[in-house]
Tab-separated table of C-alpha atoms in Angstrom:
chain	number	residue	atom	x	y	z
A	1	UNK	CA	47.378	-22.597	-70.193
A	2	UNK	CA	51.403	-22.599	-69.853
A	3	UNK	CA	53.059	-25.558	-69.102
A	4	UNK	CA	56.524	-25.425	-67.526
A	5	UNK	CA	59.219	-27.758	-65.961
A	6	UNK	CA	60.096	-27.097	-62.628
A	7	UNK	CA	63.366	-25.717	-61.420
A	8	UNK	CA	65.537	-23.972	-58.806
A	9	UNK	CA	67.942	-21.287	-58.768
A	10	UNK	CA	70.026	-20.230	-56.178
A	11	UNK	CA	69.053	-16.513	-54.543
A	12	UNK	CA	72.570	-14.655	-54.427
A	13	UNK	CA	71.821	-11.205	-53.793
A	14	UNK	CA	74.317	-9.780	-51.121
A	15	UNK	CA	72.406	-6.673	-50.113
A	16	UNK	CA	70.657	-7.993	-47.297
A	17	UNK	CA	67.452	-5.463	-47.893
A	18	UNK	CA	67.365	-5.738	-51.605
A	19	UNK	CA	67.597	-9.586	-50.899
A	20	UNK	CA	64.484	-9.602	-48.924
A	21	UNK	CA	62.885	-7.219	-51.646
A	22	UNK	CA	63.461	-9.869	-54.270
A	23	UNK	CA	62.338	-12.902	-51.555
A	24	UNK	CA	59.010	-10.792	-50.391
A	25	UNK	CA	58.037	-9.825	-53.976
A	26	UNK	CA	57.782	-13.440	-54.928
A	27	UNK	CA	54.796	-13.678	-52.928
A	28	UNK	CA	52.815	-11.045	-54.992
A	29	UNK	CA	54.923	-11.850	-58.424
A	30	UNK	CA	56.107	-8.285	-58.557
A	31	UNK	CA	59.377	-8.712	-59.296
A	32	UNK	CA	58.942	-6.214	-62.341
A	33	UNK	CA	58.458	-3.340	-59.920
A	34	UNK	CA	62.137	-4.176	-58.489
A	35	UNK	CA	64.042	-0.719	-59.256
A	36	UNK	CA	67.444	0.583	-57.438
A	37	UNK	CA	65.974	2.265	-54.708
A	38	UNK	CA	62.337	-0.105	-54.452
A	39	UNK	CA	63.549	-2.132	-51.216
A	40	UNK	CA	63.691	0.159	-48.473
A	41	UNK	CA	59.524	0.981	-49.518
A	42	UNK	CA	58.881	-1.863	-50.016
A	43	UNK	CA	60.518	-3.591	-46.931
A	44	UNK	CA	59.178	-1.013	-44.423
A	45	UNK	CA	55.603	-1.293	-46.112
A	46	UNK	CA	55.825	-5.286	-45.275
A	47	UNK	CA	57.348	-5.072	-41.709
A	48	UNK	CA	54.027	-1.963	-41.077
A	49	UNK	CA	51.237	-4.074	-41.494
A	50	UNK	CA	53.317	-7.146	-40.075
A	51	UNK	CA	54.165	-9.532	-43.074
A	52	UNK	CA	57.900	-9.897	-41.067
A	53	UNK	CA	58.373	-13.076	-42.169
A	54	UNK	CA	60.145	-12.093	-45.303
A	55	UNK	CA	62.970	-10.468	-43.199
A	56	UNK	CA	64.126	-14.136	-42.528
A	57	UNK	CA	65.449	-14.430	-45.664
A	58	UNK	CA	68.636	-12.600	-45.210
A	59	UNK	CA	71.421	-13.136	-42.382
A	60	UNK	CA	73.862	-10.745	-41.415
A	61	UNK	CA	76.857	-10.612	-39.562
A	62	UNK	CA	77.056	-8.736	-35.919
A	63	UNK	CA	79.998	-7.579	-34.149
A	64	UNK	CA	80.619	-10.215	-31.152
A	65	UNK	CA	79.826	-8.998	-27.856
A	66	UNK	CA	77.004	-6.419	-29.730
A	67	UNK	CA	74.930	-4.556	-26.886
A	68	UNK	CA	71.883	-6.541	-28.532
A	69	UNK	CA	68.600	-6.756	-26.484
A	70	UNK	CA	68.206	-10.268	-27.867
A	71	UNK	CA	66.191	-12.599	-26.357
A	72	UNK	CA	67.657	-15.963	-25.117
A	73	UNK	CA	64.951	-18.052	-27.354
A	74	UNK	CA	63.686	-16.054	-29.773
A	75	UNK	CA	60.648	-16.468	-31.293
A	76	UNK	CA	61.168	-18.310	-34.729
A	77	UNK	CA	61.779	-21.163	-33.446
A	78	UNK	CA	65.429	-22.452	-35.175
A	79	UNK	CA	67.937	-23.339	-32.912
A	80	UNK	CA	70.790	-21.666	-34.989
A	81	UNK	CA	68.919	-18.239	-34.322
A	82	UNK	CA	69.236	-17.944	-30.982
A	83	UNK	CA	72.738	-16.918	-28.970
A	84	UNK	CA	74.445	-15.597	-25.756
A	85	UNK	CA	75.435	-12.324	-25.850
A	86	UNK	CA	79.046	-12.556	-26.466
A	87	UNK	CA	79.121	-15.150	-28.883
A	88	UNK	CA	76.564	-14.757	-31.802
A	89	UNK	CA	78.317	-14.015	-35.011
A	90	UNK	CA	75.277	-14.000	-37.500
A	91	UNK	CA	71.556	-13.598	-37.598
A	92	UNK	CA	68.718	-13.608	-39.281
A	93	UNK	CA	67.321	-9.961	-39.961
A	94	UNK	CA	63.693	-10.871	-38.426
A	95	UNK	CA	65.604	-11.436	-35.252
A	96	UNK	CA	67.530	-8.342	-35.331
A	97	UNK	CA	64.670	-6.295	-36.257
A	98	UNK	CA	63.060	-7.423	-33.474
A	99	UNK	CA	65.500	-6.110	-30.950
A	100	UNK	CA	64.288	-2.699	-32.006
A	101	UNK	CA	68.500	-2.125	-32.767
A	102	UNK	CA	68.390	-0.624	-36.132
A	103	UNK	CA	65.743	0.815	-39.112
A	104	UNK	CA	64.950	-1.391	-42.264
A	105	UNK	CA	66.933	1.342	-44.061
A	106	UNK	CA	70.410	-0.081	-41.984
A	107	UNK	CA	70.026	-3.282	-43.261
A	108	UNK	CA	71.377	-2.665	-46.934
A	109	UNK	CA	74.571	-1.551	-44.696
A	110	UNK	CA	74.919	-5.083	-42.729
A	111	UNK	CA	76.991	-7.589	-44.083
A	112	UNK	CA	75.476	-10.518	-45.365
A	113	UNK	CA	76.137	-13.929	-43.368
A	114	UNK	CA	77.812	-17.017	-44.938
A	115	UNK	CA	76.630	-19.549	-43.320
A	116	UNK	CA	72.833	-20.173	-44.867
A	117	UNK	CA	71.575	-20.469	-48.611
A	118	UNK	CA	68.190	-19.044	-50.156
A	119	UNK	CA	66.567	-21.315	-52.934
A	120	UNK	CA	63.719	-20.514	-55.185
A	121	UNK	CA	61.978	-23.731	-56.496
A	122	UNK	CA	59.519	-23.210	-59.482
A	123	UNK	CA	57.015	-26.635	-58.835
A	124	UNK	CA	53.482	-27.570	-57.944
A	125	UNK	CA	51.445	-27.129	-54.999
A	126	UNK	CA	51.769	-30.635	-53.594
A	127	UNK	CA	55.491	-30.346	-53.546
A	128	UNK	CA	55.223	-26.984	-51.773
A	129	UNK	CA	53.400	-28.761	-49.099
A	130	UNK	CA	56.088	-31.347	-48.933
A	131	UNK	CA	58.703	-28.500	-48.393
A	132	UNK	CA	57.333	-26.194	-45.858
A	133	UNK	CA	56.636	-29.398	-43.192
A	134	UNK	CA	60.528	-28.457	-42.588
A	135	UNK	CA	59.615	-25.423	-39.635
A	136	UNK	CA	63.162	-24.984	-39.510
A	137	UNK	CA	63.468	-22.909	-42.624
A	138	UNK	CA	62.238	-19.916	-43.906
A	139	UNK	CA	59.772	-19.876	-46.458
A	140	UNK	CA	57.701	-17.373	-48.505
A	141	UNK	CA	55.337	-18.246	-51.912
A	142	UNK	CA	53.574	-17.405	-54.718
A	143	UNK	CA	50.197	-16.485	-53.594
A	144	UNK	CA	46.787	-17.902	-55.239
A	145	UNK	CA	45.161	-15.214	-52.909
A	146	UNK	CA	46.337	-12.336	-54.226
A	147	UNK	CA	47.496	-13.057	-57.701
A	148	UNK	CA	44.551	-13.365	-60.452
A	149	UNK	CA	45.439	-15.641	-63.341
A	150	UNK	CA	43.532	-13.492	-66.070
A	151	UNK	CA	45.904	-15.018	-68.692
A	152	UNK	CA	45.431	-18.123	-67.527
A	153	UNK	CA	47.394	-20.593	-65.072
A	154	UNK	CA	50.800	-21.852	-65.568
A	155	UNK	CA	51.515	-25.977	-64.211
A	156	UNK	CA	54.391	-27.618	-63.627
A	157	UNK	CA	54.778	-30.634	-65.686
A	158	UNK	CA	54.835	-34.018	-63.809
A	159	UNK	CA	58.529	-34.952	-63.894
A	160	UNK	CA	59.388	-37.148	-62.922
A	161	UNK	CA	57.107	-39.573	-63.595
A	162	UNK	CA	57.753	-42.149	-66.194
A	163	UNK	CA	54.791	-40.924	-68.224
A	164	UNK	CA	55.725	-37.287	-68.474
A	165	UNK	CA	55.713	-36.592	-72.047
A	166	UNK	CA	53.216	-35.972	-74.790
A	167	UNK	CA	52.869	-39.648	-75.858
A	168	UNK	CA	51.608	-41.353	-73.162
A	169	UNK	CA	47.881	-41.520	-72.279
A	170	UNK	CA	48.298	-40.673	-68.701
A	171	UNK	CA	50.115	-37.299	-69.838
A	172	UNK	CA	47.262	-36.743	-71.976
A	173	UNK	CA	44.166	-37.374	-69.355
A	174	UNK	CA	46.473	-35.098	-66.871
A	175	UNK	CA	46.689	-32.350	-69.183
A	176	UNK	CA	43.116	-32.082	-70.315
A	177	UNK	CA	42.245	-31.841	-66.198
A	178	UNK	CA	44.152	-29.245	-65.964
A	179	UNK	CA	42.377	-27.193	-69.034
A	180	UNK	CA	39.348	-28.130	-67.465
A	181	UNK	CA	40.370	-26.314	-64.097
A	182	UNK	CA	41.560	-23.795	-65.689
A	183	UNK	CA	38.108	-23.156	-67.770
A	184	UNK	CA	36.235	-23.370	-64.445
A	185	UNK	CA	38.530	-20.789	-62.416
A	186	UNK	CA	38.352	-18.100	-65.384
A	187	UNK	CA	34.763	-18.826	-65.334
A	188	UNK	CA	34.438	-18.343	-61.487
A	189	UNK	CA	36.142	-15.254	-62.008
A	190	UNK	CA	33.633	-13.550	-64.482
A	191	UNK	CA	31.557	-14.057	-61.979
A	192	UNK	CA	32.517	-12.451	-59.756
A	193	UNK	CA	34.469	-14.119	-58.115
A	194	UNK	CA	37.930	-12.922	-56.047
A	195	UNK	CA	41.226	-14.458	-57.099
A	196	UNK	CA	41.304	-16.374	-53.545
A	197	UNK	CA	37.662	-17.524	-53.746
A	198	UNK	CA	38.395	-19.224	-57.645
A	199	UNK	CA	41.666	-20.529	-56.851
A	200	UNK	CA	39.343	-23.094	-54.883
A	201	UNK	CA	39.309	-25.254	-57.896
A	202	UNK	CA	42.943	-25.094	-59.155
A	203	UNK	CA	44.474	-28.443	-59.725
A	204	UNK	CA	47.203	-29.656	-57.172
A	205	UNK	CA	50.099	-28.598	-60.570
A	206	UNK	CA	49.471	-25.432	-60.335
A	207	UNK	CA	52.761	-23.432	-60.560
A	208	UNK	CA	54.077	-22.000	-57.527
A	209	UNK	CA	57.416	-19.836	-56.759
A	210	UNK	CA	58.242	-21.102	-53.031
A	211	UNK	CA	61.496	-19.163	-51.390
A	212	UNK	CA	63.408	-21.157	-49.049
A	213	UNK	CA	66.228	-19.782	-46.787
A	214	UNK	CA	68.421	-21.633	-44.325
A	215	UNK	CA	71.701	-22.451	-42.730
A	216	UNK	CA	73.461	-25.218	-44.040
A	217	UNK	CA	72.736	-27.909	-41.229
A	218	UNK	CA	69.052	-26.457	-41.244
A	219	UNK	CA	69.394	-28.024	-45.358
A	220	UNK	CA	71.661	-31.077	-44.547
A	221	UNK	CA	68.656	-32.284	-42.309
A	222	UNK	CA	66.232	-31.499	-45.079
A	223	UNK	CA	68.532	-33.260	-47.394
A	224	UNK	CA	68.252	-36.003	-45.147
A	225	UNK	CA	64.384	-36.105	-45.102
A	226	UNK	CA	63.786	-35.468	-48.549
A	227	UNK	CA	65.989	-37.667	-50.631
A	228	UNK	CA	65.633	-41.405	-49.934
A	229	UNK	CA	63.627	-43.859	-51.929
A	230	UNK	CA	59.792	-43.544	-50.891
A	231	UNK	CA	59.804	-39.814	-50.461
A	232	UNK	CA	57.116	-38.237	-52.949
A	233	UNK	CA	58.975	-38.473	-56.298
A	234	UNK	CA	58.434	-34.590	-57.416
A	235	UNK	CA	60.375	-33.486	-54.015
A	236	UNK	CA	63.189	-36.061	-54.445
A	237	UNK	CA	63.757	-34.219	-57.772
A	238	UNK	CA	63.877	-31.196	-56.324
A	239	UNK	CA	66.519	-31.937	-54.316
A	240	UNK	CA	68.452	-33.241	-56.656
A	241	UNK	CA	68.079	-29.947	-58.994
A	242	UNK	CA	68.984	-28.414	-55.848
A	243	UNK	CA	72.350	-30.378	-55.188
A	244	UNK	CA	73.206	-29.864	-58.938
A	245	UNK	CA	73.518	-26.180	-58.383
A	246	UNK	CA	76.874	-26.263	-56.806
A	247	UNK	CA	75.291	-24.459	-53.772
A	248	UNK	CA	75.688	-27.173	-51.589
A	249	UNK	CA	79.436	-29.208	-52.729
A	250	UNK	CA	80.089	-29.222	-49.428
A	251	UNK	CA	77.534	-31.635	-47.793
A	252	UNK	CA	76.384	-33.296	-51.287
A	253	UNK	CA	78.698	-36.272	-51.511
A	254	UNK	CA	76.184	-37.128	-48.704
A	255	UNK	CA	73.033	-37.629	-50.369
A	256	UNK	CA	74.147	-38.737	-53.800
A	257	UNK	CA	73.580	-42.287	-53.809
A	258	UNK	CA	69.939	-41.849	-52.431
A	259	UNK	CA	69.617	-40.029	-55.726
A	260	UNK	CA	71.248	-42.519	-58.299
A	261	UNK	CA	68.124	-43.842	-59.267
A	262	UNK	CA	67.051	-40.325	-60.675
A	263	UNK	CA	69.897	-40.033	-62.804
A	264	UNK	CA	69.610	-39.595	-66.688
């Protein structure tokens, strides 16, 4: 068993198909089969048996007045996706796609939008339910269905409670839970079992990679939801690794003092 700290980085990839590439192989952890010319394969492959979702993870920029067949609400719900006609600058490549415009090939010659920021968090499963409540972002994950843990799980370590570290008794009694899980799920899976039938008794730490793309209000409201005093403790810290990342200068001064008492 691995046991890491959690984190986020800040997705910056400008080619809008190579982008969702990196986003979508998250889900399967196959980043290592990322080469030069992997995202147009691996794109189309996704959008033909209808895993689209991963296209929302890049925004482009259209020409204004664009002879678009776009719908006036379309269907993903965000209210910074939809547009008139003659007035949308930027959006989100599931949208275009679905306008039946362009191939997957002519995104990686779209310009990539300003106006939104992709995050990758590395944290636990409960957090990860915390995070995708917000509908009005994008999301894609690590998947206990498909990936098989045959060298055993990784968990995220529980910062940041007070008793996080190898000296306290609470650390200790949460750490040997988590062996035991992880005993029990390699057992399940000499017997037979599938990676999504054992991952039934993986504890609530488990790792998980969760991708999360949106425009900057979309993240000033979760900012808003996620950073005051009584909000689960491991997503409060995520935000704050999140503000630290110089992504977000421009709205942070708004959300620092709900984060003071997380400081060092």
């Amino acid at each position: 068993m691995k046991i890491v700290e959690p984190y986020v980085e800040i997705i910056t990839e400008e080619d809008p198909l190579k982008r969702i590439e990196l986003c979508g192989r998250v889900c399967y952890k196959s980043e290592s089969k990322i080469t030069s010319d992997s995202a147009e394969e691996f794109v189309q492959r996704a959008v033909n048996r209808g895993h689209t979702s991963i296209l929302e993870h890049a925004r482009v920029n259209i020409p204004k007045n664009a002879l678009l067949n776009i719908p006036g609400s379309t269907p993903y719900g965000a209210r910074d996706r939809r547009g008139i006609y003659d007035t949308i600058d930027t959006i989100n490549c599931r949208d275009l796609m679905a306008t039946d415009a362009l191939t997957v090939r002519e995104l990686s010659g779209m310009v990539n939008a300003k106006d939104y920021v992709t995050a990758r968090f590395v944290t636990d499963r409960g957090t990860l339910i915390q995070l995708t409540r917000h509908r009005i972002m994008s999301f894609s994950a690590e998947s206990t269905k498909f990936i098989k843990y045959n060298d055993g799980i990784t968990v995220v370590k529980p910062i940041p409670f007070s008793w996080a570290h190898e000296n306290d008794v609470r650390y200790m009694i949460w750490q040997e839970s988590c062996y035991k899980a992880e005993k029990a799920y390699q057992q399940l899976i000499l017997e037979g079992c599938s990676a999504q039938e054992a991952r039934s008794v993986l504890p609530q730490s488990t790792k998980t990679e969760l991708i999360m793309t949106g425009t900057y209000d979309a993240w000033d409201t979760v900012f808003a939801l996620r950073t005051p005093k009584g909000v689960q403790p491991q997503t409060r810290y995520m935000m704050k690794l999140l503000l630290d990342t110089g992504a977000f200068d421009n709205i942070k001064d708004k959300f620092v003092d709900n984060l003071k008492d997380m400081e060092n």
